[in-house]
Short mmCIF file of C-alpha atoms in Angstrom, two decimals:
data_model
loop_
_atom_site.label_atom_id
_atom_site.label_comp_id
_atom_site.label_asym_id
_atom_site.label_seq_id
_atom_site.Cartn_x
_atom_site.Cartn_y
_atom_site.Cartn_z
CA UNK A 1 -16.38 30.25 -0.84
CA UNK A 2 -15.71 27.08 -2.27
CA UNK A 3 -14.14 23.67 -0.48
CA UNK A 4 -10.63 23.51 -2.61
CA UNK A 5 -9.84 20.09 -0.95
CA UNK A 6 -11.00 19.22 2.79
CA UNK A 7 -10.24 15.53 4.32
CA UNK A 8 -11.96 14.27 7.29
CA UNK A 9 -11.78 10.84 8.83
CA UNK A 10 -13.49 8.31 10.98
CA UNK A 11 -11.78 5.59 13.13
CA UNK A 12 -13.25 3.02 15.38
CA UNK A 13 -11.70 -0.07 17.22
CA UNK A 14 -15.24 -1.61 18.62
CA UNK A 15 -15.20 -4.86 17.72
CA UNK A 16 -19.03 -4.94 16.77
CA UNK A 17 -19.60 -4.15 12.79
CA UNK A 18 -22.46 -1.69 13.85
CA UNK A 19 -21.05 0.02 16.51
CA UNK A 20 -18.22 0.92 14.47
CA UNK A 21 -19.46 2.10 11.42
CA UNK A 22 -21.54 4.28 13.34
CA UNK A 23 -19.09 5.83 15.51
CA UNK A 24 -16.85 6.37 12.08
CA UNK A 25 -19.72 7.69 10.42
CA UNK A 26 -20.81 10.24 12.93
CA UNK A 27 -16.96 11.37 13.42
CA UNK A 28 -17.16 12.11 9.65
CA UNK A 29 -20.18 14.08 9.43
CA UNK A 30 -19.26 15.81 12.47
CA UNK A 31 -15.86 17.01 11.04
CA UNK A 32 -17.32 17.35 7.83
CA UNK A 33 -19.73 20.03 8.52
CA UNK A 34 -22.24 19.58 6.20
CA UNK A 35 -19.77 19.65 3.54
CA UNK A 36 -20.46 16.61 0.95
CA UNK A 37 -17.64 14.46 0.58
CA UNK A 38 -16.87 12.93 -3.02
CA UNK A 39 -14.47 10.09 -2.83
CA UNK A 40 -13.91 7.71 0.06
CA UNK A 41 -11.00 4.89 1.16
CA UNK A 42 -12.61 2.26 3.55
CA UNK A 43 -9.86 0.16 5.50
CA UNK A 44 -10.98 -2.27 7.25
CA UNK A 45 -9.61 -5.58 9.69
CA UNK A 46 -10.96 -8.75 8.76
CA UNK A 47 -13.31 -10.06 10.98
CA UNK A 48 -15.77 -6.93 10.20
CA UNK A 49 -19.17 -7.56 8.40
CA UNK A 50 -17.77 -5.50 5.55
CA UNK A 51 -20.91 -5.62 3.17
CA UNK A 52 -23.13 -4.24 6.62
CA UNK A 53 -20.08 -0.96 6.68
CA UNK A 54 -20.31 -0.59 2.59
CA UNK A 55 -24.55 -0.26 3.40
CA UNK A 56 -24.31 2.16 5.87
CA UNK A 57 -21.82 4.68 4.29
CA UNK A 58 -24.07 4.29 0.72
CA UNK A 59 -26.86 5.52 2.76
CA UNK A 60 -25.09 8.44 4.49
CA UNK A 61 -23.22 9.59 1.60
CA UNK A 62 -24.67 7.86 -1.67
CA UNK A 63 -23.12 9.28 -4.24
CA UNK A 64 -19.68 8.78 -3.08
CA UNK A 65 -16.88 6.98 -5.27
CA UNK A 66 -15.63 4.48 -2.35
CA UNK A 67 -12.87 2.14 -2.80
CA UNK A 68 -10.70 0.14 -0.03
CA UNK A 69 -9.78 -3.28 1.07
CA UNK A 70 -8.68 -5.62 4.43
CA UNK A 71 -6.03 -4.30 6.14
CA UNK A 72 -3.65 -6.15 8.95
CA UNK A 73 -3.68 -2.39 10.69
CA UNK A 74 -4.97 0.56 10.68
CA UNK A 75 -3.65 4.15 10.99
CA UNK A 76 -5.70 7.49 11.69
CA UNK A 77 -4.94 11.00 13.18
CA UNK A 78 -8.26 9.86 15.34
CA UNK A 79 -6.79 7.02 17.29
CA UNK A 80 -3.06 6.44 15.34
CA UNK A 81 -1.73 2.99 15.44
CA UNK A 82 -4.91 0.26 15.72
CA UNK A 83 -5.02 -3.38 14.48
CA UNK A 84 -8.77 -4.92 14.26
CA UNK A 85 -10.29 -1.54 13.37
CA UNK A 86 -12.19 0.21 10.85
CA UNK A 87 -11.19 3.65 9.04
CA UNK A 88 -12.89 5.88 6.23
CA UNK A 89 -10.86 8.62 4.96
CA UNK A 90 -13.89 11.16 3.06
CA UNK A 91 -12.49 13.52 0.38
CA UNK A 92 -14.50 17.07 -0.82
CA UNK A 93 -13.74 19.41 -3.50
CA UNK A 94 -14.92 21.80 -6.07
CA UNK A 95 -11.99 22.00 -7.59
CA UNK A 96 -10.70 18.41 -7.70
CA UNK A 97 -12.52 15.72 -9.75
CA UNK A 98 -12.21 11.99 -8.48
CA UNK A 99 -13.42 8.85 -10.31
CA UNK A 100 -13.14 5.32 -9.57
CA UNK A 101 -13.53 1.86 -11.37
CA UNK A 102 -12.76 -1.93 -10.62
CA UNK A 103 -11.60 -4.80 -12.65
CA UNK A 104 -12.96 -7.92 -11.93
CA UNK A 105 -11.14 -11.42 -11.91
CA UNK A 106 -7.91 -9.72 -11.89
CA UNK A 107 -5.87 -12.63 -11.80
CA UNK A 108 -6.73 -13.92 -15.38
CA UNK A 109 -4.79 -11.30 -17.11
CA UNK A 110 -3.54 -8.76 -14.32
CA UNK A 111 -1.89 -6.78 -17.36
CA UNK A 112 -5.03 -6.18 -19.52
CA UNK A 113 -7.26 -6.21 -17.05
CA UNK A 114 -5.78 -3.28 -15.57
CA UNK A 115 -5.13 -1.29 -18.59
CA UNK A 116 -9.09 -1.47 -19.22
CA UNK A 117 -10.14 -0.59 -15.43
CA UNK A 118 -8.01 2.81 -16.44
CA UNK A 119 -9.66 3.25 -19.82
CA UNK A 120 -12.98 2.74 -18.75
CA UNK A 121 -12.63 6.17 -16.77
CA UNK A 122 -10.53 7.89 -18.60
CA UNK A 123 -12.63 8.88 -20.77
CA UNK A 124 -14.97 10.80 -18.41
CA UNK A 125 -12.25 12.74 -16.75
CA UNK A 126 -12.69 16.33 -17.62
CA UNK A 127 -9.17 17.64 -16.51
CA UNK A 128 -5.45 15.54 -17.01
CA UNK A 129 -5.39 12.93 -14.41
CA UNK A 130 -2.56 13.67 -11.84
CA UNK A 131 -2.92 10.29 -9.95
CA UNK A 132 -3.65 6.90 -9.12
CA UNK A 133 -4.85 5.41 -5.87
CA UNK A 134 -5.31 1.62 -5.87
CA UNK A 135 -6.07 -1.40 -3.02
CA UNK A 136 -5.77 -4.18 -5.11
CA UNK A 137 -5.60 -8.08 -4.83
CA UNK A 138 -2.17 -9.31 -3.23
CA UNK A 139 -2.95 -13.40 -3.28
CA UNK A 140 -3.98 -14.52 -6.25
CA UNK A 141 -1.91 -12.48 -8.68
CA UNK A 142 1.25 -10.26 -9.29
CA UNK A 143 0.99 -6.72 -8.28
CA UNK A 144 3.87 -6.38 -10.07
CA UNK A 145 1.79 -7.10 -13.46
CA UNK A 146 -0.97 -5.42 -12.43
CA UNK A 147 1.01 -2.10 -11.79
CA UNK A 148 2.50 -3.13 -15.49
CA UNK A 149 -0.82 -2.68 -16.57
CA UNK A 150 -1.96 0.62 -14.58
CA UNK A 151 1.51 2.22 -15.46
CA UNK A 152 0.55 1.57 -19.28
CA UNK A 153 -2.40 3.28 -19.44
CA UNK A 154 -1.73 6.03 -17.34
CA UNK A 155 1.93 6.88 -18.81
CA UNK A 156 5.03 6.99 -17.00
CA UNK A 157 3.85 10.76 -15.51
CA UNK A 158 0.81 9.54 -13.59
CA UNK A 159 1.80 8.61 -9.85
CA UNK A 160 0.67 5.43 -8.71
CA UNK A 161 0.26 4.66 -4.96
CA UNK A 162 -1.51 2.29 -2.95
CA UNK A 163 -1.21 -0.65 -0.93
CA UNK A 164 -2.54 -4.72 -1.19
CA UNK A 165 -4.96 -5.94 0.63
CA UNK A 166 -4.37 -8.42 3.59
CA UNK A 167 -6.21 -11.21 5.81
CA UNK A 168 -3.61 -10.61 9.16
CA UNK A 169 -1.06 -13.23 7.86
CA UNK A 170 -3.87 -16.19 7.21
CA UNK A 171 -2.92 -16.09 3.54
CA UNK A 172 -6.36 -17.78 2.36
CA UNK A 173 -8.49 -14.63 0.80
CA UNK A 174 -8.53 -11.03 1.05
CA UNK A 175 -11.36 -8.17 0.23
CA UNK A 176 -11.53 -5.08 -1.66
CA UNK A 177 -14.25 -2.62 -1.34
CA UNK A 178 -15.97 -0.76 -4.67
CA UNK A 179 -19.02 1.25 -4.01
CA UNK A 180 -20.90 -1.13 -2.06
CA UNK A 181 -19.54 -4.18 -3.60
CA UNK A 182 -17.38 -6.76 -1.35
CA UNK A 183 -15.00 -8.36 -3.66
CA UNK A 184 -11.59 -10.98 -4.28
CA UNK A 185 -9.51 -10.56 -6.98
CA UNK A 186 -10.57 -7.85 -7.95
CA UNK A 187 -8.47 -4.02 -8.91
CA UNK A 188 -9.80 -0.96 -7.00
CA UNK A 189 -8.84 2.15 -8.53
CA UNK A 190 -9.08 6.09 -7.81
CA UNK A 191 -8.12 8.65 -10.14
CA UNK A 192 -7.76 11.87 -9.19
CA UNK A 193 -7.95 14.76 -11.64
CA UNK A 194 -7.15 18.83 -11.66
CA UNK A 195 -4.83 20.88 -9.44
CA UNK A 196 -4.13 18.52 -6.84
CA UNK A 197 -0.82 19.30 -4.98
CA UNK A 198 0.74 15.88 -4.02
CA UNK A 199 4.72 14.84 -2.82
CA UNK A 200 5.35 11.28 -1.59
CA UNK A 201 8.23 9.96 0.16
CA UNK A 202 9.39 5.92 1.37
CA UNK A 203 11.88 4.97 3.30
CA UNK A 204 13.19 1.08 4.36
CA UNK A 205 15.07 1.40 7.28
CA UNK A 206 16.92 -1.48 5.88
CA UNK A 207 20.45 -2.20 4.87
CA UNK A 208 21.82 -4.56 1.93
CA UNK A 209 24.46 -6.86 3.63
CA UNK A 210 27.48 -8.88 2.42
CA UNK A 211 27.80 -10.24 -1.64
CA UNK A 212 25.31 -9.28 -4.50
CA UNK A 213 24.31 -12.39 -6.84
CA UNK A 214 22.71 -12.09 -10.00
CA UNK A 215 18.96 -13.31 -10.01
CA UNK A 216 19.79 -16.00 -12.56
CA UNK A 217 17.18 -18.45 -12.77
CA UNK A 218 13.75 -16.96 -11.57
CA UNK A 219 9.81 -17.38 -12.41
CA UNK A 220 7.33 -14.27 -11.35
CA UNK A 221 8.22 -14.41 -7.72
CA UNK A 222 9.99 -17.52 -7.31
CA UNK A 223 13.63 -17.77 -6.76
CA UNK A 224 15.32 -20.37 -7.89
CA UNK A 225 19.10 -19.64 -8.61
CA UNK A 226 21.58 -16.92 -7.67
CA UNK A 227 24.66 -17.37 -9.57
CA UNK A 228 23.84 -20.22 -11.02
CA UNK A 229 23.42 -22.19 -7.27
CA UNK A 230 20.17 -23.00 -5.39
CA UNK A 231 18.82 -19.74 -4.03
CA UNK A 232 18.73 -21.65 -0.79
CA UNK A 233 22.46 -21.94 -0.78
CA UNK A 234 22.83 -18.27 -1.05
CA UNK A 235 21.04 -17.65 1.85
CA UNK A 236 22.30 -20.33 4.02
CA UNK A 237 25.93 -18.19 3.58
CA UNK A 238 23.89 -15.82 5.89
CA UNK A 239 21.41 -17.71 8.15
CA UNK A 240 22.77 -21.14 8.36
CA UNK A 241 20.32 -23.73 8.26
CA UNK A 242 17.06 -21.92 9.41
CA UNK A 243 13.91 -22.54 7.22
CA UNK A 244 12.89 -19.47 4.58
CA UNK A 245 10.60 -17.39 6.72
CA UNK A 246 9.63 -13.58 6.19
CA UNK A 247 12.61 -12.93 7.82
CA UNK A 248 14.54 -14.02 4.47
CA UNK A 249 14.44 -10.49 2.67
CA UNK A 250 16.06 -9.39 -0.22
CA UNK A 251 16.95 -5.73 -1.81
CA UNK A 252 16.66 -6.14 -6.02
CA UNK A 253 18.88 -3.57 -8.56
CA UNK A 254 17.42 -3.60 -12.01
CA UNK A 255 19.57 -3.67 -14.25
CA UNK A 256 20.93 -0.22 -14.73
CA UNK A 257 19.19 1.74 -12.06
CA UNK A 258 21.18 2.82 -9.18
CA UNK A 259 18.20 2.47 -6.30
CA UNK A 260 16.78 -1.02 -5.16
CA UNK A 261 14.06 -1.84 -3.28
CA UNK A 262 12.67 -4.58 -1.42
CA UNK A 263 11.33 -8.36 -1.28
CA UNK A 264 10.33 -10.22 1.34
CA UNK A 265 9.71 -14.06 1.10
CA UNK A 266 5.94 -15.34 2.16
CA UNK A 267 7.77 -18.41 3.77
CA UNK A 268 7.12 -20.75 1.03
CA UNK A 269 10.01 -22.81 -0.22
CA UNK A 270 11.09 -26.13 -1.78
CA UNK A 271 13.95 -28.19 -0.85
CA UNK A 272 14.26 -30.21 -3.95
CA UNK A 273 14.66 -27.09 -6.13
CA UNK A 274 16.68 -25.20 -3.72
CA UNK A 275 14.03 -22.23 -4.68
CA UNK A 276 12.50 -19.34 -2.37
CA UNK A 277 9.19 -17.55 -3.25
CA UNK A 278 8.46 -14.14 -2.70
CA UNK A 279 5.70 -11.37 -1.85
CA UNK A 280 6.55 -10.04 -5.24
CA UNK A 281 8.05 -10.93 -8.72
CA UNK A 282 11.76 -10.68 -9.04
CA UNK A 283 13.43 -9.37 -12.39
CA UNK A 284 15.29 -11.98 -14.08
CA UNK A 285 19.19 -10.89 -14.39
CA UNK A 286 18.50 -8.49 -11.34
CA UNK A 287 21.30 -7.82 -8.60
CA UNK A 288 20.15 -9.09 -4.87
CA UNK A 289 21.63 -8.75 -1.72
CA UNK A 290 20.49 -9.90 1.52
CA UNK A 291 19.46 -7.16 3.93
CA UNK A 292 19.14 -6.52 7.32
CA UNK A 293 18.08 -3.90 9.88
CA UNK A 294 17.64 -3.21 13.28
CA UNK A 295 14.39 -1.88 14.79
CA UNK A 296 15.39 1.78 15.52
CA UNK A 297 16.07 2.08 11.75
CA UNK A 298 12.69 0.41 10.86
CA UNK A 299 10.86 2.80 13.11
CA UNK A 300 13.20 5.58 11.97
CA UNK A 301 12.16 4.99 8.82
CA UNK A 302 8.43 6.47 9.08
CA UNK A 303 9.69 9.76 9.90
CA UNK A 304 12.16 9.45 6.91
CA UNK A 305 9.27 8.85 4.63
CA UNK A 306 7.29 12.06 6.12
CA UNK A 307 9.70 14.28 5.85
CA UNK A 308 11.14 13.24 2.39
CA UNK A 309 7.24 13.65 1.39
CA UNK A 310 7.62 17.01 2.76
CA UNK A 311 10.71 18.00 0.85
CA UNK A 312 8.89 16.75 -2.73
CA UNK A 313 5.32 18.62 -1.90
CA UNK A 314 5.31 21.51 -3.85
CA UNK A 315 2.90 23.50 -1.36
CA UNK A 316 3.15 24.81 1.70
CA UNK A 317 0.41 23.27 3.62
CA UNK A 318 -0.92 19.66 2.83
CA UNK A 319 -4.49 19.12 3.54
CA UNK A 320 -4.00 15.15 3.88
CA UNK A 321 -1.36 11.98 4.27
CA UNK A 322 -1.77 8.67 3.18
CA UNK A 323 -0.12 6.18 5.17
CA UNK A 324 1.12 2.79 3.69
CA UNK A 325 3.30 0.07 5.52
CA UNK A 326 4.20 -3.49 5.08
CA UNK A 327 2.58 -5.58 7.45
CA UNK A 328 5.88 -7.84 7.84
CA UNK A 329 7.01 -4.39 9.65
CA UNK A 330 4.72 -5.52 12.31
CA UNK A 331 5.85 -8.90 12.48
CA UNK A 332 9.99 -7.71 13.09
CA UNK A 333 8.86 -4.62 15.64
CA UNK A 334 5.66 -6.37 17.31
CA UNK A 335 4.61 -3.70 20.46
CA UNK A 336 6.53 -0.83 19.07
CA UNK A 337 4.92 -0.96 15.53
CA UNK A 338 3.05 2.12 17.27
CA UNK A 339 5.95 4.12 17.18
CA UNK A 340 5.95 4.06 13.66
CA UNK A 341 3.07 6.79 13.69
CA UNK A 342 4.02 8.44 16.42
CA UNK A 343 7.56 9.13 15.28
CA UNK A 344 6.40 10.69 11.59
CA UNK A 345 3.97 12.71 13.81
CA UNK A 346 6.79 14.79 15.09
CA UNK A 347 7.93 15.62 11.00
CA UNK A 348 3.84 16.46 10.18
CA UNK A 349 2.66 19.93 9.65
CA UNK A 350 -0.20 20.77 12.06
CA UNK A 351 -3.63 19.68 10.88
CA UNK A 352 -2.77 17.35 8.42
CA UNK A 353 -5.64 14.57 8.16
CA UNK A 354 -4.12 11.23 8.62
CA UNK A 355 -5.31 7.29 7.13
CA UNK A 356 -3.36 4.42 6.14
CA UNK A 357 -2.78 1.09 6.81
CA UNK A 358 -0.45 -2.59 7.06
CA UNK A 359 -0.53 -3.78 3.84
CA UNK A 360 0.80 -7.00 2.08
CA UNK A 361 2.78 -5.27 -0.82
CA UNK A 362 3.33 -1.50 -1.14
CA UNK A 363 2.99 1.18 -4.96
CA UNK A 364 5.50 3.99 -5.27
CA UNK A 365 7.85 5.66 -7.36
CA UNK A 366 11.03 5.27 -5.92
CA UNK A 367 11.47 9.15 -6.97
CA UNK A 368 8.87 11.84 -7.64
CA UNK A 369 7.76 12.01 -11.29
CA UNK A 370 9.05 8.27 -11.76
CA UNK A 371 7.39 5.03 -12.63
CA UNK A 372 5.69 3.20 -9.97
CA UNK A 373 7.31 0.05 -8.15
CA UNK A 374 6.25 -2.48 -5.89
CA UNK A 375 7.38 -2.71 -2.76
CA UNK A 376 7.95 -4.88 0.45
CA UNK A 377 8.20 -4.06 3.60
CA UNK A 378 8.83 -0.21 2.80
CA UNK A 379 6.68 3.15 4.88
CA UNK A 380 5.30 5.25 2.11
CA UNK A 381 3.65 8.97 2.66
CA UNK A 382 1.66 10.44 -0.02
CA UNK A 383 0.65 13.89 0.92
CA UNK A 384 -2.42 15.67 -0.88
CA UNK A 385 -3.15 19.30 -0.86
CA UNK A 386 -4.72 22.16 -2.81
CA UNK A 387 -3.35 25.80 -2.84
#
C-alpha cells in the first residue's frame, strides 16, 4: 500500500539551536514511521542558529526539497500557539510530486526574477502543477511584484499561498531557508504537482469605517494623496493627531472588483509630504477606507478562515492545514493571540496535521480558483489532502 499524502510535524520551544532541532527531528521520525518524507517547510524565530537546523535535517532526511523562512510565531498541532520556536512540517507521497527552487537577489527585478525561479522547475514537473507555496523576502522588495511575477508564470489557475518572512518587528533583515542554504532576499518556492486535494479560506475580522477616498497620488507602497489631499489629512478625520503607527490600516477596492483586502502601515511617514507607507503596494486609482475591529472579531476570524477552507475543500478528509497570520495580529491582541489557534481548532476535522506561522505580509486568492493577492493582517488556511 502506498503513502497517498501523510504530514507529520515537529515543534520545539527550547531556546538552545541543538536541543531543538533534535527534539523536532525525533518527533518527525517518530510520527513518520519510517516513511520518507519528500518536501519540508522549516519556520523558524530569529535568534536560532538557522544554518546548524538546515545541517541537521540534510543529514536526517537528505534528499528532501526544504524551503522556509523567520517567523515572529509559530503554530503546530504539537504545541499550538509559540513565539521563539522552531517548526518543520515533513510531506510524503507516491502519488504527489513536489519540487522547489529559489531566486536569488530578489529585489533587483522581483518581477523577472520570479517568473524564472518558476521556469526553472517547470520543466521537470511530470504532472500539471496544482500549486504554489512560497516564504519569500518581505523588506527589501514588493511582494506585491514578486507575486506579479509567480502569478505570470504559473497562470491565473495555479494557487499561490504563502507568507513573508519576519525578524519580530526589528525591521533590519530577515531569512529564508532553501535546502541547506540560509539566505536574504531571496524567493523560496514549492510546487506541488498531481492529484492534490486543496481548499483555502481567509478571513479579516476587520471592518471598513466611515468615507472611501480614491488612492490618487501613490508610489509602490507609499501613500501620498487621497482625494487629491495629504494622505495624512485623511487619516487625521479618524485618529486626530496621533503619529502613523501599524495601527493606521487601510482596506483597498481595485477598481472594479467588489472584495478588498487589507494594508497595514509599517509606521513610516513624512510630514512634509503628508504621505504614509505601507506593508504593501497600493493600486493607484484604488478605493480605501479606514478600518477597524475589535478583538473578538480578530480572533473570530481564525475560525472563519477554517471553516470557509472547509466549505472550498473538495474532499472529505484533509490530511494537512497550513496556517498563515499577520504578525501585526499579535501586536492588536497581545496574550490572546493564542486563541487564534485554539478557536479554528474547534472548526478542524480530527487528525488534521497543523504548521503555520506570524508573518509580515500574507498570499491568497481572495476566492478559490482566483488570482493570488497580498495581504495584511488577514488568517489564511490552506488545507491539503489526497483521496
Amino acid at each position: 500500500m502506498g503513502t497517498k499524502l501523510k504530514a507529520v510535524v515537529g515543534h520545539s520551544n527550547d531556546p538552545d539551536t541543538k536541543v531543538a532541532i533534535a527534539e523536532v527531528i525525533e518527533q518527525c521520525l517518530t510520527a513518520l514511521d519510517n516513511t520518507i518524507p519528500q518536501a519540508g517547510i522549516l519556520l523558524a524565530a530569529l535568534d536560532f542558529d538557522h544554518a546548524e537546523i538546515l545541517r541537521c535535517i540534510h543529514q536526517t532526511f537528505p534528499n528532501l526539497q526544504l524551503i522556509g523562512g523567520t517567523t515572529s510565531g509559530e503554530m503546530s498541532s504539537v504545541l499550538e500557539f509559540e513565539q521563539d520556536s522552531v517548526v518543520l512540517l515533513l510531506l510524503c507521497s507516491d502519488e504527489i510530486e513536489f519540487y522547489t527552487a529559489v531566486g536569488y537577489h530578489v529585489s533587483s527585478d522581483p518581477v523577472a526574477i520570479a517568473h524564472e525561479t518558476v521556469q526553472a522547475i517547470q520543466a521537470q514537473t511530470h504532472q500539471p502543477v496544482a500549486l504554489c507555496i512560497t516564504t519569500p523576502e518581505s523588506l527589501t522588495t514588493s511582494g506585491v511584484l514578486i507575486l506579479q511575477g509567480l502569478q505570470q508564470a504559473l497562470g491565473t489557475q495555479v494557487p499561490i499561498i504563502g507568507g513573508t518572512t519576519c525578524d519580530q518587528w526589528q525591521f533590519k533583515q530577515t531569512y529564508q531557508f532553501f535546502g541547506q542554504e540560509v539566505l536574504s532576499d531571496a524567493l523560496p518556492i514549492l510546487l506541488i504537482s498531481g492529484p492534490i486535494l486543496l481548499g483555502h479560506g481567509l478571513s479579516t475580522g476587520w471592518t471598513p469605517i466611515g468615507k472611501k477616498g480614491i488612492a490618487t497620488k501613490v508610489l509602490g507602497n507609499v501613500l501620498y494623496e487621497v482625494d487629491g489631499q495629504p494622505a495624512l489629512e485623511f487619516y487625521r478625520d479618524y485618529l486626530g493627531d496621533i503619529p502613523p503607527t501599524p495601527a493606521y490600516r487601510l482596506a483597498v477596492f481595485e477598481p472594479n472588483r467588489d472584495s478588498w483586502y487589507m494594508r497595514t502601515s509599517n509606521g513610516a511617514y513624512n510630514e512634509a509630504f503628508g504621505s504614509i507607507s505601507f506593508f504593501g503596494d497600493i493600486p493607484p486609482l484604488s478605493e480605501i477606507q479606514v478600518v477597524g475591529a475589535d478583538r473578538d472579531r480578530i480572533v473570530d476570524s481564525a475560525r472563519l478562515s477554517m471553516r470557509q477552507a472547509l466549505e472550498h475543500y473538495p474532499g472529505t478528509q484533509p490530511t494537512v492545514a497550513l496556517l498563515l497570520s499577520c504578525t501585526g495580529r499579535i501586536h492588536v491582541l497581545g496574550t490572546r493571540t493564542k486563541q487564534e489557534y485554539q478557536v479554528l481548532q474547534a472548526e478542524m476535522p480530527a487528525g488534521v496535521t497543523c504548521a503555520g506561522f506570524y508573518t509580515y505580509g500574507e498570499i491568497a486568492p481572495l476566492q478559490p480558483n482566483g488570482e493570488a493577492q497580498f495581504h495584511n493582517e488577514t488568517f489564511v488556511t490552506l488545507l491539503l489532502g489526497v483521496e
